Short mmCIF file of C-alpha atoms (C1' of nucleotides) in Angstrom, two decimals:
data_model
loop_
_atom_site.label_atom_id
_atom_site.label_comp_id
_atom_site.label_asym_id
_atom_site.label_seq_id
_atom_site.Cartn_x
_atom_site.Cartn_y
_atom_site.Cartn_z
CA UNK A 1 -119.97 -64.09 -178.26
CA UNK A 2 -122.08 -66.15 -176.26
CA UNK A 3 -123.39 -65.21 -172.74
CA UNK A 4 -121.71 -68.13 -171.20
CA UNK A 5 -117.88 -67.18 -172.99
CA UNK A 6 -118.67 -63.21 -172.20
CA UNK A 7 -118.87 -64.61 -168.20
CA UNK A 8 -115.59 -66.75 -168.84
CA UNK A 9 -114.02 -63.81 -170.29
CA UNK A 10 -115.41 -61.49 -166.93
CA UNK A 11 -114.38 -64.31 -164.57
CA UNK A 12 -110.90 -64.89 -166.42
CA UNK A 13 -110.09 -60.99 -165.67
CA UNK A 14 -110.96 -60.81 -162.11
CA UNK A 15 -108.86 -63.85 -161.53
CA UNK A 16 -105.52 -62.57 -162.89
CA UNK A 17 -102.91 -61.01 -161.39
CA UNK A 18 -103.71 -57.13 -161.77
CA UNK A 19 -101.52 -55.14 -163.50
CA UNK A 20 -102.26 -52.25 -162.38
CA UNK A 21 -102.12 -51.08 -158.14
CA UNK A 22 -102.93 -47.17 -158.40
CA UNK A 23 -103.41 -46.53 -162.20
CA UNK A 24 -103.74 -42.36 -161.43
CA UNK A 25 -100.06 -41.83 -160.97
CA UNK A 26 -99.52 -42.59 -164.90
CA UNK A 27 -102.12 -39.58 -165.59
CA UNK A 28 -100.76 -36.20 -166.78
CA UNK A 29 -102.25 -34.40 -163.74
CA UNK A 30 -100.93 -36.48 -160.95
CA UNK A 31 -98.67 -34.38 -159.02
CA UNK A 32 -95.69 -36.70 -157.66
CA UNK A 33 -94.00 -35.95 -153.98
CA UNK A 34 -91.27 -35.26 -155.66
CA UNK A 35 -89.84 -33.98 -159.52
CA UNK A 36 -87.01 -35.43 -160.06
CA UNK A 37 -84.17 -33.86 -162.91
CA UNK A 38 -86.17 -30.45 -161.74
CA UNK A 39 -84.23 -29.25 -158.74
CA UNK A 40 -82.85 -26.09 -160.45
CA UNK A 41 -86.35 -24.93 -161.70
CA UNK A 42 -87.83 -25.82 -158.55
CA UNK A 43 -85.32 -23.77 -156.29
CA UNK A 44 -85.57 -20.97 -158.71
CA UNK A 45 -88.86 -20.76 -158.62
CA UNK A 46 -88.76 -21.29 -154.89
CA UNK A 47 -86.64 -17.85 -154.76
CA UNK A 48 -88.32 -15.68 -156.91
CA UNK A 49 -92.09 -16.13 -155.08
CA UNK A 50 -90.48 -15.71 -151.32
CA UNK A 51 -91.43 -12.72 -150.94
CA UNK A 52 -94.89 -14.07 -150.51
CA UNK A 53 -94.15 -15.52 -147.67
CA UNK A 54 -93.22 -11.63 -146.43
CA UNK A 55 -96.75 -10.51 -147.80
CA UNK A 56 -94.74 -8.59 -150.46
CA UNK A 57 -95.55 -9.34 -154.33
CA UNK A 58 -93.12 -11.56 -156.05
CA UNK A 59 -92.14 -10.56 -159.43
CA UNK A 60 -93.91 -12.06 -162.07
CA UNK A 61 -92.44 -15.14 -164.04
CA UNK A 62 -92.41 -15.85 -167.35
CA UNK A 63 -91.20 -20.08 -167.97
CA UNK A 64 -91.02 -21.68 -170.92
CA UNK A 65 -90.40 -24.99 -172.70
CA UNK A 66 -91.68 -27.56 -175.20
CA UNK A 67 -94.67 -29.58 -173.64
CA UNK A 68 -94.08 -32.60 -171.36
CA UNK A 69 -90.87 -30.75 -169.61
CA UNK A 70 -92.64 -30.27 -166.48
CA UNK A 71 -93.23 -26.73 -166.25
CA UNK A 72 -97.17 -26.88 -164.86
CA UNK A 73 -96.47 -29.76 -162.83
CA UNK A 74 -92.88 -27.92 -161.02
CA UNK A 75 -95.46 -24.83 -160.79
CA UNK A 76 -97.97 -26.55 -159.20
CA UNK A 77 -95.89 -27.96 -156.68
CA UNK A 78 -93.83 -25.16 -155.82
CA UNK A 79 -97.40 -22.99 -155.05
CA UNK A 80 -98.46 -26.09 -153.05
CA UNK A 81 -95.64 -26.03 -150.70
CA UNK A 82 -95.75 -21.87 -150.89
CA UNK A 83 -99.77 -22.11 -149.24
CA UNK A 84 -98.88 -24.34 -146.92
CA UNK A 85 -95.47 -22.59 -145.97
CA UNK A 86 -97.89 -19.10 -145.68
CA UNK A 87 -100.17 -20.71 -143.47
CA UNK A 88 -97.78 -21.75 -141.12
CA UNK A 89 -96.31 -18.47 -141.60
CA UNK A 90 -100.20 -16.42 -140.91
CA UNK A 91 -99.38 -15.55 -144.37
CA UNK A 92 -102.46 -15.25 -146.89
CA UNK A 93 -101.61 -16.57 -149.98
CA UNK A 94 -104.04 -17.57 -152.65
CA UNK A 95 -103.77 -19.03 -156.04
CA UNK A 96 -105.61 -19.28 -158.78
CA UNK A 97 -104.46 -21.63 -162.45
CA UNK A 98 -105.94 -20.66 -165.27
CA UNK A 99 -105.40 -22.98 -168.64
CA UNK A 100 -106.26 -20.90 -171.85
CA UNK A 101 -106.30 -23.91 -173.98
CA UNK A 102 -109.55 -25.55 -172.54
CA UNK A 103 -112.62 -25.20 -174.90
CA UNK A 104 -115.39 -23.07 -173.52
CA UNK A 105 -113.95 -22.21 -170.27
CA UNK A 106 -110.59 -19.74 -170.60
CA UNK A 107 -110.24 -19.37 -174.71
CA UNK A 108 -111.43 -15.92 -175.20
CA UNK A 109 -111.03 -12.50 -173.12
CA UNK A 110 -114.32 -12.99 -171.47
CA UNK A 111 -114.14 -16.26 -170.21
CA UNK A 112 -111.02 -15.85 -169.27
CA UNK A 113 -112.12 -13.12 -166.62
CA UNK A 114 -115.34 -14.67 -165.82
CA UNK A 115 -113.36 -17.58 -164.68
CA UNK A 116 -110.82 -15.60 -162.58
CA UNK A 117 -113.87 -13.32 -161.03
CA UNK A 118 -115.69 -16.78 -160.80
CA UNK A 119 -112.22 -18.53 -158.91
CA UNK A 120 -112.48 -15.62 -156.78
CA UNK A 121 -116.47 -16.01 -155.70
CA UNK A 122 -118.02 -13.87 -158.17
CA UNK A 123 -120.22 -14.86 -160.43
CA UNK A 124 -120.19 -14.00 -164.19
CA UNK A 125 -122.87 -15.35 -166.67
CA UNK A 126 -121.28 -17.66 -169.53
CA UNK A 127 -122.28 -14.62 -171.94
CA UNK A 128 -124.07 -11.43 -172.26
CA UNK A 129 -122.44 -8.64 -170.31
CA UNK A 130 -119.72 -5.98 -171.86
CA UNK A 131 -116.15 -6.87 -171.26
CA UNK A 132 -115.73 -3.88 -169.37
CA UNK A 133 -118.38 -4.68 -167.00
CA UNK A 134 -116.67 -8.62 -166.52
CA UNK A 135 -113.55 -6.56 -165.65
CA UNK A 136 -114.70 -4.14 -163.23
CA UNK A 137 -116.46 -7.66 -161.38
CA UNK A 138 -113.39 -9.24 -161.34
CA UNK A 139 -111.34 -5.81 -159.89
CA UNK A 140 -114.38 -6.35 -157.32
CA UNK A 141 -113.35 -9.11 -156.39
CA UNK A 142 -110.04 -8.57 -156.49
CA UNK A 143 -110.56 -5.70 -153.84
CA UNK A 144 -112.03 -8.02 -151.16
CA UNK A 145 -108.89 -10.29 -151.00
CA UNK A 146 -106.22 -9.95 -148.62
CA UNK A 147 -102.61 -11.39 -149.05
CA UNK A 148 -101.01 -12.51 -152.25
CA UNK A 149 -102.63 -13.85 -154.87
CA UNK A 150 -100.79 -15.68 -158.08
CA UNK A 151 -102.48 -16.35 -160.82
CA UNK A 152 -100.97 -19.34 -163.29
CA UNK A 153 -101.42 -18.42 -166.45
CA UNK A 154 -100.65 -21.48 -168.18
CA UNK A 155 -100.85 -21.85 -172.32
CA UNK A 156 -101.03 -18.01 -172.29
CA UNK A 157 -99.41 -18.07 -175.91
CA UNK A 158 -102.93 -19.49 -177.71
CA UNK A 159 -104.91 -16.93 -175.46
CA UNK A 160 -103.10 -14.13 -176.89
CA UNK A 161 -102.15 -15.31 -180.62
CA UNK A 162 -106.56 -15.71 -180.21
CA UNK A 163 -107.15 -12.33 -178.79
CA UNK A 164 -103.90 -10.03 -178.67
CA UNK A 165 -101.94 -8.47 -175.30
CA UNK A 166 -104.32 -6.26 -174.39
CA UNK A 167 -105.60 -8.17 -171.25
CA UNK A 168 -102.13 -8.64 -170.07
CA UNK A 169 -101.40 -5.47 -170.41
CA UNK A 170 -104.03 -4.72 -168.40
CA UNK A 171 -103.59 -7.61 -165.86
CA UNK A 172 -100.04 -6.44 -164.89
CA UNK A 173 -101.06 -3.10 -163.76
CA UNK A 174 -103.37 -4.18 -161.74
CA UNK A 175 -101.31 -3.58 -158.60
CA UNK A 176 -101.62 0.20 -159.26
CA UNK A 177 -105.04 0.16 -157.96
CA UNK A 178 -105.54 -2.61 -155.53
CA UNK A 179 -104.64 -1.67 -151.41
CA UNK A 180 -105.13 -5.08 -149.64
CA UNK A 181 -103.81 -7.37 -152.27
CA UNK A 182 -100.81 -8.11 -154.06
CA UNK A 183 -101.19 -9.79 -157.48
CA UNK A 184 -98.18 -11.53 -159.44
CA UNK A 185 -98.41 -13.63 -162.87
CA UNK A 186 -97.15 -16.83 -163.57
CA UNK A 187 -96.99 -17.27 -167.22
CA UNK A 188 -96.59 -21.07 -168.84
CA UNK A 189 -95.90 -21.42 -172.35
CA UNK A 190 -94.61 -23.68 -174.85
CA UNK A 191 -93.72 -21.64 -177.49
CA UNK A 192 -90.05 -20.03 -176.68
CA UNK A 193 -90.31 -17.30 -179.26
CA UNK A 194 -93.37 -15.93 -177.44
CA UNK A 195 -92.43 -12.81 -175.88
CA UNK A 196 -90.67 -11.27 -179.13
CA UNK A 197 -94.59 -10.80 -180.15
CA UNK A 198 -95.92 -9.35 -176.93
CA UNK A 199 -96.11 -5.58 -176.83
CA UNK A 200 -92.43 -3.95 -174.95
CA UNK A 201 -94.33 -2.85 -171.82
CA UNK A 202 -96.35 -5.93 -171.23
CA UNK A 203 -92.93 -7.98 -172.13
CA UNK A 204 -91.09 -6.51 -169.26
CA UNK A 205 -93.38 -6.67 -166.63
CA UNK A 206 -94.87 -9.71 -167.90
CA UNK A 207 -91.34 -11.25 -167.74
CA UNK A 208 -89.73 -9.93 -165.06
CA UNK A 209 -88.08 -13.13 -164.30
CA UNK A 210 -87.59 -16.59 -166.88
CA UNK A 211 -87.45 -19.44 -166.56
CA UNK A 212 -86.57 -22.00 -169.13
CA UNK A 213 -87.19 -25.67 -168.72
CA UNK A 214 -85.13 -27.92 -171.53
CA UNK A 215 -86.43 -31.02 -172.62
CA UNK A 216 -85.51 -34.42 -170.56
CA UNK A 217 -82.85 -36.85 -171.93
CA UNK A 218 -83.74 -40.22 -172.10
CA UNK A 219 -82.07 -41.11 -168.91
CA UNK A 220 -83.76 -38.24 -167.05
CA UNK A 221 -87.32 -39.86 -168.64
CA UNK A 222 -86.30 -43.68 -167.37
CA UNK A 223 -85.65 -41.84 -163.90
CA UNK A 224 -89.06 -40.76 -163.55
CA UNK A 225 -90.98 -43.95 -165.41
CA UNK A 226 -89.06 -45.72 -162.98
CA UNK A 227 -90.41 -43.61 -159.91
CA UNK A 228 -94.05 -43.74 -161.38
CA UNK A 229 -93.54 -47.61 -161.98
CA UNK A 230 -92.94 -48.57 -158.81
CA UNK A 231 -96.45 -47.28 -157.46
CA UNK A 232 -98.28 -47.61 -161.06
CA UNK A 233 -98.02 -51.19 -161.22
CA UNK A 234 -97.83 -54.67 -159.12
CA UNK A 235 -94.63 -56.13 -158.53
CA UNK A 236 -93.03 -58.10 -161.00
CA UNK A 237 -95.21 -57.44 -163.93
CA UNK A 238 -92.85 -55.16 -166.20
CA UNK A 239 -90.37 -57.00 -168.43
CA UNK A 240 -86.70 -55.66 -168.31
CA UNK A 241 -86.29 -53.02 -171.01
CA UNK A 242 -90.11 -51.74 -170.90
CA UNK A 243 -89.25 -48.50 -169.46
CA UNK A 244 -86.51 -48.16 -171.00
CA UNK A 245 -88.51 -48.17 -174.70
CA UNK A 246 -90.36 -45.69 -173.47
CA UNK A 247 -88.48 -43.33 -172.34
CA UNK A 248 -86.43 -43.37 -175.57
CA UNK A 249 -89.31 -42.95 -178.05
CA UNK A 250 -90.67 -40.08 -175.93
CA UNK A 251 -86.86 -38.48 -175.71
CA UNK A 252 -87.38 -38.56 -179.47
CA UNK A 253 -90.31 -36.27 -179.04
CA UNK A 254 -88.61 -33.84 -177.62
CA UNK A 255 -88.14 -35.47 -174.31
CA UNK A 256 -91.84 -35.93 -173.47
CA UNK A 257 -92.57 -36.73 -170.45
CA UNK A 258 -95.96 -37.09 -170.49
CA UNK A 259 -95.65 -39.04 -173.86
CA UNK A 260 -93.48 -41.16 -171.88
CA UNK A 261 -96.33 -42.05 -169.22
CA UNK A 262 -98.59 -42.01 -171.85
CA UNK A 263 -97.18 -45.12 -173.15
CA UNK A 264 -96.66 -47.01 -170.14
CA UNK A 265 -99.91 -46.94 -169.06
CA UNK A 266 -101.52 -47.28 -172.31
CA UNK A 267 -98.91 -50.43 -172.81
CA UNK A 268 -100.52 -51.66 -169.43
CA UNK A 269 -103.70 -51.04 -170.88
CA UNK A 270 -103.02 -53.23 -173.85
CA UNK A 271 -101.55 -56.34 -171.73
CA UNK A 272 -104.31 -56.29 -169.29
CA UNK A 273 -107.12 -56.27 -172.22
CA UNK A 274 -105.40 -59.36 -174.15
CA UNK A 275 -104.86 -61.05 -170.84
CA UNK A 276 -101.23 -60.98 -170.65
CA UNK A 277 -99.73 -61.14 -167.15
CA UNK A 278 -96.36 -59.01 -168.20
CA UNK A 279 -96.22 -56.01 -169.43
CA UNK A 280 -93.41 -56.34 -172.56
CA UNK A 281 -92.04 -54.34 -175.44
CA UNK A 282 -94.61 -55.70 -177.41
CA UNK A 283 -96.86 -53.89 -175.74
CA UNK A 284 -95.30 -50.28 -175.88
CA UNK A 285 -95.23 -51.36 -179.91
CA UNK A 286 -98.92 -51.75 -179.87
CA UNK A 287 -99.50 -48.57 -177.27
CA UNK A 288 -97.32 -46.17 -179.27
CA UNK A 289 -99.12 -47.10 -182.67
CA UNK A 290 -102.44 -46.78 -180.42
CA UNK A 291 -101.86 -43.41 -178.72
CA UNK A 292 -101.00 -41.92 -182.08
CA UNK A 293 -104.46 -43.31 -183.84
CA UNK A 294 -106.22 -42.85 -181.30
CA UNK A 295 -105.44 -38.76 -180.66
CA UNK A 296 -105.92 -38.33 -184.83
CA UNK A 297 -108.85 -40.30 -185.02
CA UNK A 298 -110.59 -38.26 -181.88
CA UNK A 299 -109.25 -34.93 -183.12
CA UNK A 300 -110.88 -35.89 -186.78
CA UNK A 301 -113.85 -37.10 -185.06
CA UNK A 302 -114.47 -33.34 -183.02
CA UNK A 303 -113.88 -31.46 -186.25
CA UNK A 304 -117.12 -29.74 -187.56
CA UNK A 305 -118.96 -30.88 -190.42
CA UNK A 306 -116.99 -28.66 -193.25
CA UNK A 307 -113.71 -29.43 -191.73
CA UNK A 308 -114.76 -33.23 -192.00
CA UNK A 309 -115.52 -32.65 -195.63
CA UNK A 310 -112.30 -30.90 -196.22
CA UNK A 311 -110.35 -34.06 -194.43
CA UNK A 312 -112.50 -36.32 -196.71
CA UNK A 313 -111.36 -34.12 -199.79
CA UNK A 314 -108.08 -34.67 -199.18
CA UNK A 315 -108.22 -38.42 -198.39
CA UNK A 316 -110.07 -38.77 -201.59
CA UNK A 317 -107.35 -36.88 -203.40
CA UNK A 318 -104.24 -38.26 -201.76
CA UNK A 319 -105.49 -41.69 -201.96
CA UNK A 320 -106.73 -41.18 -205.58
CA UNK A 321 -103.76 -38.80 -207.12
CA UNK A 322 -100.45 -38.12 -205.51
CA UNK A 323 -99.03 -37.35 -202.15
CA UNK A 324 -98.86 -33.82 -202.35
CA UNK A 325 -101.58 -31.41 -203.65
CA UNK A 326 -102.23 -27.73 -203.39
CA UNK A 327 -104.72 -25.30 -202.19
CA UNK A 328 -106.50 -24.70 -205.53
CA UNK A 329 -106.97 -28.57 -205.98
CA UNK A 330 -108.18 -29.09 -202.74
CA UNK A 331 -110.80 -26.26 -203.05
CA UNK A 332 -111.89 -27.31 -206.52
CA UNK A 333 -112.40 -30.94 -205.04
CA UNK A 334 -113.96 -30.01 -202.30
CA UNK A 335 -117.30 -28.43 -204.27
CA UNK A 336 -117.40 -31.62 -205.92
CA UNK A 337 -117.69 -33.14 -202.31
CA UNK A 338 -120.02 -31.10 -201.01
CA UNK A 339 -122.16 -31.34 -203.86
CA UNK A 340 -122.10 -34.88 -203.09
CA UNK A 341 -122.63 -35.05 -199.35
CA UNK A 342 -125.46 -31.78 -199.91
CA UNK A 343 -123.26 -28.90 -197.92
CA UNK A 344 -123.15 -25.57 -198.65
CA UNK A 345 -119.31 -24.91 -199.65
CA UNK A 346 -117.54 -22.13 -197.71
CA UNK A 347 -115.30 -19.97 -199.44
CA UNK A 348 -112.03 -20.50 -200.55
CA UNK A 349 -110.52 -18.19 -197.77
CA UNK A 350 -112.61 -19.87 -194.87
CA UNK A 351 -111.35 -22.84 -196.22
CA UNK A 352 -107.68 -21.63 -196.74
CA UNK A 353 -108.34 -21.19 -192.40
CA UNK A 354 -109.81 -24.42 -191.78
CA UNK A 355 -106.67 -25.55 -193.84
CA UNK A 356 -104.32 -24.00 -191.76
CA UNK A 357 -106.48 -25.12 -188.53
CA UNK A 358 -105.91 -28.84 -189.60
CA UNK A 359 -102.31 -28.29 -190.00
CA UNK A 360 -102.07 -26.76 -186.34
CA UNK A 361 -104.08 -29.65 -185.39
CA UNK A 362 -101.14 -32.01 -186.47
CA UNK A 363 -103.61 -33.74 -188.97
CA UNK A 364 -101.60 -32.72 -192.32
CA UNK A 365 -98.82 -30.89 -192.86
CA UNK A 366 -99.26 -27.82 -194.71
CA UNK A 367 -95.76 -26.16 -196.25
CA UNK A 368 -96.22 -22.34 -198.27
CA UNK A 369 -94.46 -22.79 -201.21
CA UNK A 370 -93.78 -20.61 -204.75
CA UNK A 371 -94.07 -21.88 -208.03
CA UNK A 372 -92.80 -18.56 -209.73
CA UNK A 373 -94.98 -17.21 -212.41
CA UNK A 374 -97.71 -19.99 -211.53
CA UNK A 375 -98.38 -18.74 -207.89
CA UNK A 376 -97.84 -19.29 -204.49
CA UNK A 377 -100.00 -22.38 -203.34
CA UNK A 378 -99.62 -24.51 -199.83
CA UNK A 379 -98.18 -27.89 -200.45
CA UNK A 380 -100.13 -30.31 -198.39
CA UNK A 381 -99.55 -33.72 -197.16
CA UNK A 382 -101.33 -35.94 -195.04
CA UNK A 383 -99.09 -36.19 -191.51
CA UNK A 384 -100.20 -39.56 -190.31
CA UNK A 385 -99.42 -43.30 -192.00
CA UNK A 386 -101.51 -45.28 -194.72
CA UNK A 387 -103.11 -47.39 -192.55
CA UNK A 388 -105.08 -44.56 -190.42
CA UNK A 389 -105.88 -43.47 -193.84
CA UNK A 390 -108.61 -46.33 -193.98
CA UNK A 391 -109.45 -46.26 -190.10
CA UNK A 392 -110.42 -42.52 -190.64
CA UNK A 393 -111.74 -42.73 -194.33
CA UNK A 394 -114.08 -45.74 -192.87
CA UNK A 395 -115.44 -42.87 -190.12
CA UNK A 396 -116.28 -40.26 -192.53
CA UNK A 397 -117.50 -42.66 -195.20
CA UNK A 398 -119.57 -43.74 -192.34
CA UNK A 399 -120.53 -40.00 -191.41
CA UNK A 400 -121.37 -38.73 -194.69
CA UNK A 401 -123.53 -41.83 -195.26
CA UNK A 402 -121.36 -42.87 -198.66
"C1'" DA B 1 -85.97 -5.04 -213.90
"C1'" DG B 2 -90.58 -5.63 -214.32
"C1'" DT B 3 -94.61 -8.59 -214.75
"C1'" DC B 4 -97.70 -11.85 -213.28
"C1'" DC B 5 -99.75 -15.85 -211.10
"C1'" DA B 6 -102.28 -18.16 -207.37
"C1'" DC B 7 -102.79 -17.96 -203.67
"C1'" DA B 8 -101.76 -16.43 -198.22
"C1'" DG B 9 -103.59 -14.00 -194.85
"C1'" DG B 10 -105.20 -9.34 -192.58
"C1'" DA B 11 -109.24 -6.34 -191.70
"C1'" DA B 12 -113.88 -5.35 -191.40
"C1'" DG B 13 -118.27 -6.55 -190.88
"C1'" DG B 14 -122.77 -9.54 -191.29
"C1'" DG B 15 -125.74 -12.93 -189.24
"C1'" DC B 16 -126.82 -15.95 -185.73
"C1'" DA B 17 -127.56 -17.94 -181.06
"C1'" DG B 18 -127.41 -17.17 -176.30
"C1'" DG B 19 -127.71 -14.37 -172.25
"C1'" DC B 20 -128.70 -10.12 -169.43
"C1'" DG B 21 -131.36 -6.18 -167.53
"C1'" DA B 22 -135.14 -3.01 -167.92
"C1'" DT C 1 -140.52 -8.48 -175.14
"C1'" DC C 2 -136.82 -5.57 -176.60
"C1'" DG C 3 -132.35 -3.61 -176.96
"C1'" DC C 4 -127.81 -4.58 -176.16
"C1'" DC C 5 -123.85 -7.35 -175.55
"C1'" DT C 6 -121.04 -11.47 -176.34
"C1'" DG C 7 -118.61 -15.37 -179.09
"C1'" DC C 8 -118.50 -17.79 -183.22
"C1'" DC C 9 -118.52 -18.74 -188.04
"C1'" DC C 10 -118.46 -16.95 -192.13
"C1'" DT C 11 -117.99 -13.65 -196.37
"C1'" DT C 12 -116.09 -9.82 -198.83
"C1'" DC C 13 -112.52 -7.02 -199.97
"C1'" DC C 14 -108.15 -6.18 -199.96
"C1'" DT C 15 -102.84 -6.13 -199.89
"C1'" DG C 16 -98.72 -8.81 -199.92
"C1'" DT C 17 -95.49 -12.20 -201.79
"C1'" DG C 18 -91.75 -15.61 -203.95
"C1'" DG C 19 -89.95 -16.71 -207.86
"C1'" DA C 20 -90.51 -18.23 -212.93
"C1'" DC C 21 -90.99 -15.92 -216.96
"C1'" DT C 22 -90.30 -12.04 -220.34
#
DNA sequence: AGTCCACAGGAAGGGCAGGCGA
DNA sequence: TCGCCTGCCCTTCCTGTGGACT
């Protein structure tokens, strides 16, 4: 591209019609004024923290539901109004929200204390110090508070499938020894089936109260594209039936909501980058296709090196041989590769993990399965379409220098 | 009913890098 | 600098398992 057609092309944007007026409401961590198709959870919720508001400790909550149904963003809000109801009340009330899925910063027992001490003005260094001695800073801290203080707990279940109960356990007694504060748990999760693992006494004051939140319908999803729409984009610019398109292909994810927004925006994204001035169903076509290769491609692209190889093994194979294959297979295969590409092969049960990793990872599906005398073997698959298959073979082709 | 295969997956521990306090 | 602690990645060793085969 010339410099003179790269100008035209600048010019040509800034000219058009945006489509966009406040692009941040179509994020996933906008909080709205209001949650619509969420008034039960919200007054429930509402009722079971009041006491707050009395400087008494509400019970602690346990809600759950598949992802996109709302429950951080209902929790969020409801603490919101609570702090602002306690200070007009001279009530202290704190909160702190904790997510254990984010890399490197609430994933193991450690950090997950160092950043509650940390929330709470003590500092704990990234490493180095015995658990016990993180814990008795963060009871420190916990000592100099006043009020209530709930602590959101959100993605608890990958924190303790990672590193078991024990830290609940210990986090819900923590009332026994505190005077001036009053401590309650909000746990998020998405996995319903959760609790059945957790140990009984952690269980029932871990889940003193439920909460459930069920997936949204497609007419509860259009409800709330339509509310984001109306300050997401300029007037005039969505074609009848755009919303509409989304909200059923997220209601077939389980009722997605952020799915849904997902795909409006990135649907806006793809009419404003080929210069189109309406957003149309084309364009949720092209987002949903986009949003899928896009997540795969940067999940494959984050894996280590040996996980890369493994993907590349069974690319190779699938591509090569037939759509299923097995463990053995795979492992034999993946020498050969790393012969190739000059790694040092793990074992067979590291790779057996990284096997199961990828398959929790959404990036193949990975079914146990018995052949009788001849074993018991995973049956793997690859769980995205043919044509990422080149997209992501091209990467690693590309990374392993082929 | 018992055997046997090809793994799955749990438990324990080694080695390493990074950080702290003495 | 050294000893101690952490998380992380990995290996080694082990037990468990579903179902075809005998």
């Amino acid at each position: 591209m010339t410099q003179q057609t790269i100008q035209n092309l600048f010019s040509n944007y800034l000219s058009k019609k945006p489509i966009f007026s406040n692009k941040k409401v179509l994020m996933s961590n906008y909080t709205p004024d209001t949650v619509p198709h969420r008034e039960n959870q919200i007054n429930q919720l509402g009722r079971i923290i009041l006491p707050a508001l009395k400087n008494e400790r509400p019970s602690n909550v346990f809600i759950y539901g598949s992802t996109g149904t709302g429950k951080t963003l209902v929790t969020n809000y409801v603490l919101n109004e609570l702090v602002i109801a306690g200070k007009q009340n001279n009530t202290k009330i704190s909160t702190i929200y904790v997510n254990c899925k984010m890399k490197r910063v609430a994933d193991t027992e450690y950090r997950f204390l160092a950043f509650l001490a940390d929330k709470l003005g003590k500092k704990v260094p990234p490493t180095g110090l015995p658990t016990d001695q993180v814990y008795k800073i963060f009871f420190k801290a916990l000592e100099e508070q006043e009020g209530v203080l709930i602590i959101i707990i959100d993605e608890i279940d990958s924190l303790v499938d990672k590193v078991g109960d024990d830290f609940l356990y210990n986090l819900t007694r923590i009332n026994q020894d505190l005077e001036n504060v009053k401590v309650a748990i909000i746990g998020i999760s998405n996995n319903i089936s959760f609790t059945d693992y957790l140990d009984a006494r952690v269980k029932s004051s871990l889940s003193e109260e439920d909460l459930i939140f069920p997936p949204y319908n497609a007419v509860q999803l259009q409800d709330i594209l339509q509310e984001r729409t109306k300050i997401a984009f300029s007037e005039g610019i969505l074609e009848c039936g755009v919303n509409q398109k989304c909200a059923a292909l997220a209601a077939q994810e389980h009722g997605d909501a952020r799915r849904a927004l997902d795909l409006l925006r990135v649907a806006g994204e793809m009419a404003e980058r080929n210069g189109d001035e309406i957003i149309s169903i084309k364009h949720v076509d092209m987002a949903e296709e986009k949003v899928d290769t896009d997540r795969i491609l940067e999940v494959v692209k984050t894996q280590p090196k040996q996980s890369k190889a493994i993907i590349y093994t069974l690319l190779s194979k699938i591509e090569n041989e037939s759509d299923k294959i097995l463990t053995g297979d795979v492992y034999n295969t993946y020498i050969a590769t790393c012969k190739k590409v000059i790694l040092k092969p793990l074992t067979q049960r590291r790779v057996s993990d990284i096997l199961s990793e990828l398959d929790m990872l959404g990036i193949i599906n990975a079914k146990v399965i018995s052949n009788g005398r001849y074993g018991r073997t995973r049956e793997i698959s690859l769980a995205f379409s043919k044509d990422l298959h080149t997209k992501i073979m091209d990467f690693l082709k590309n990374e392993f220098y082929f």
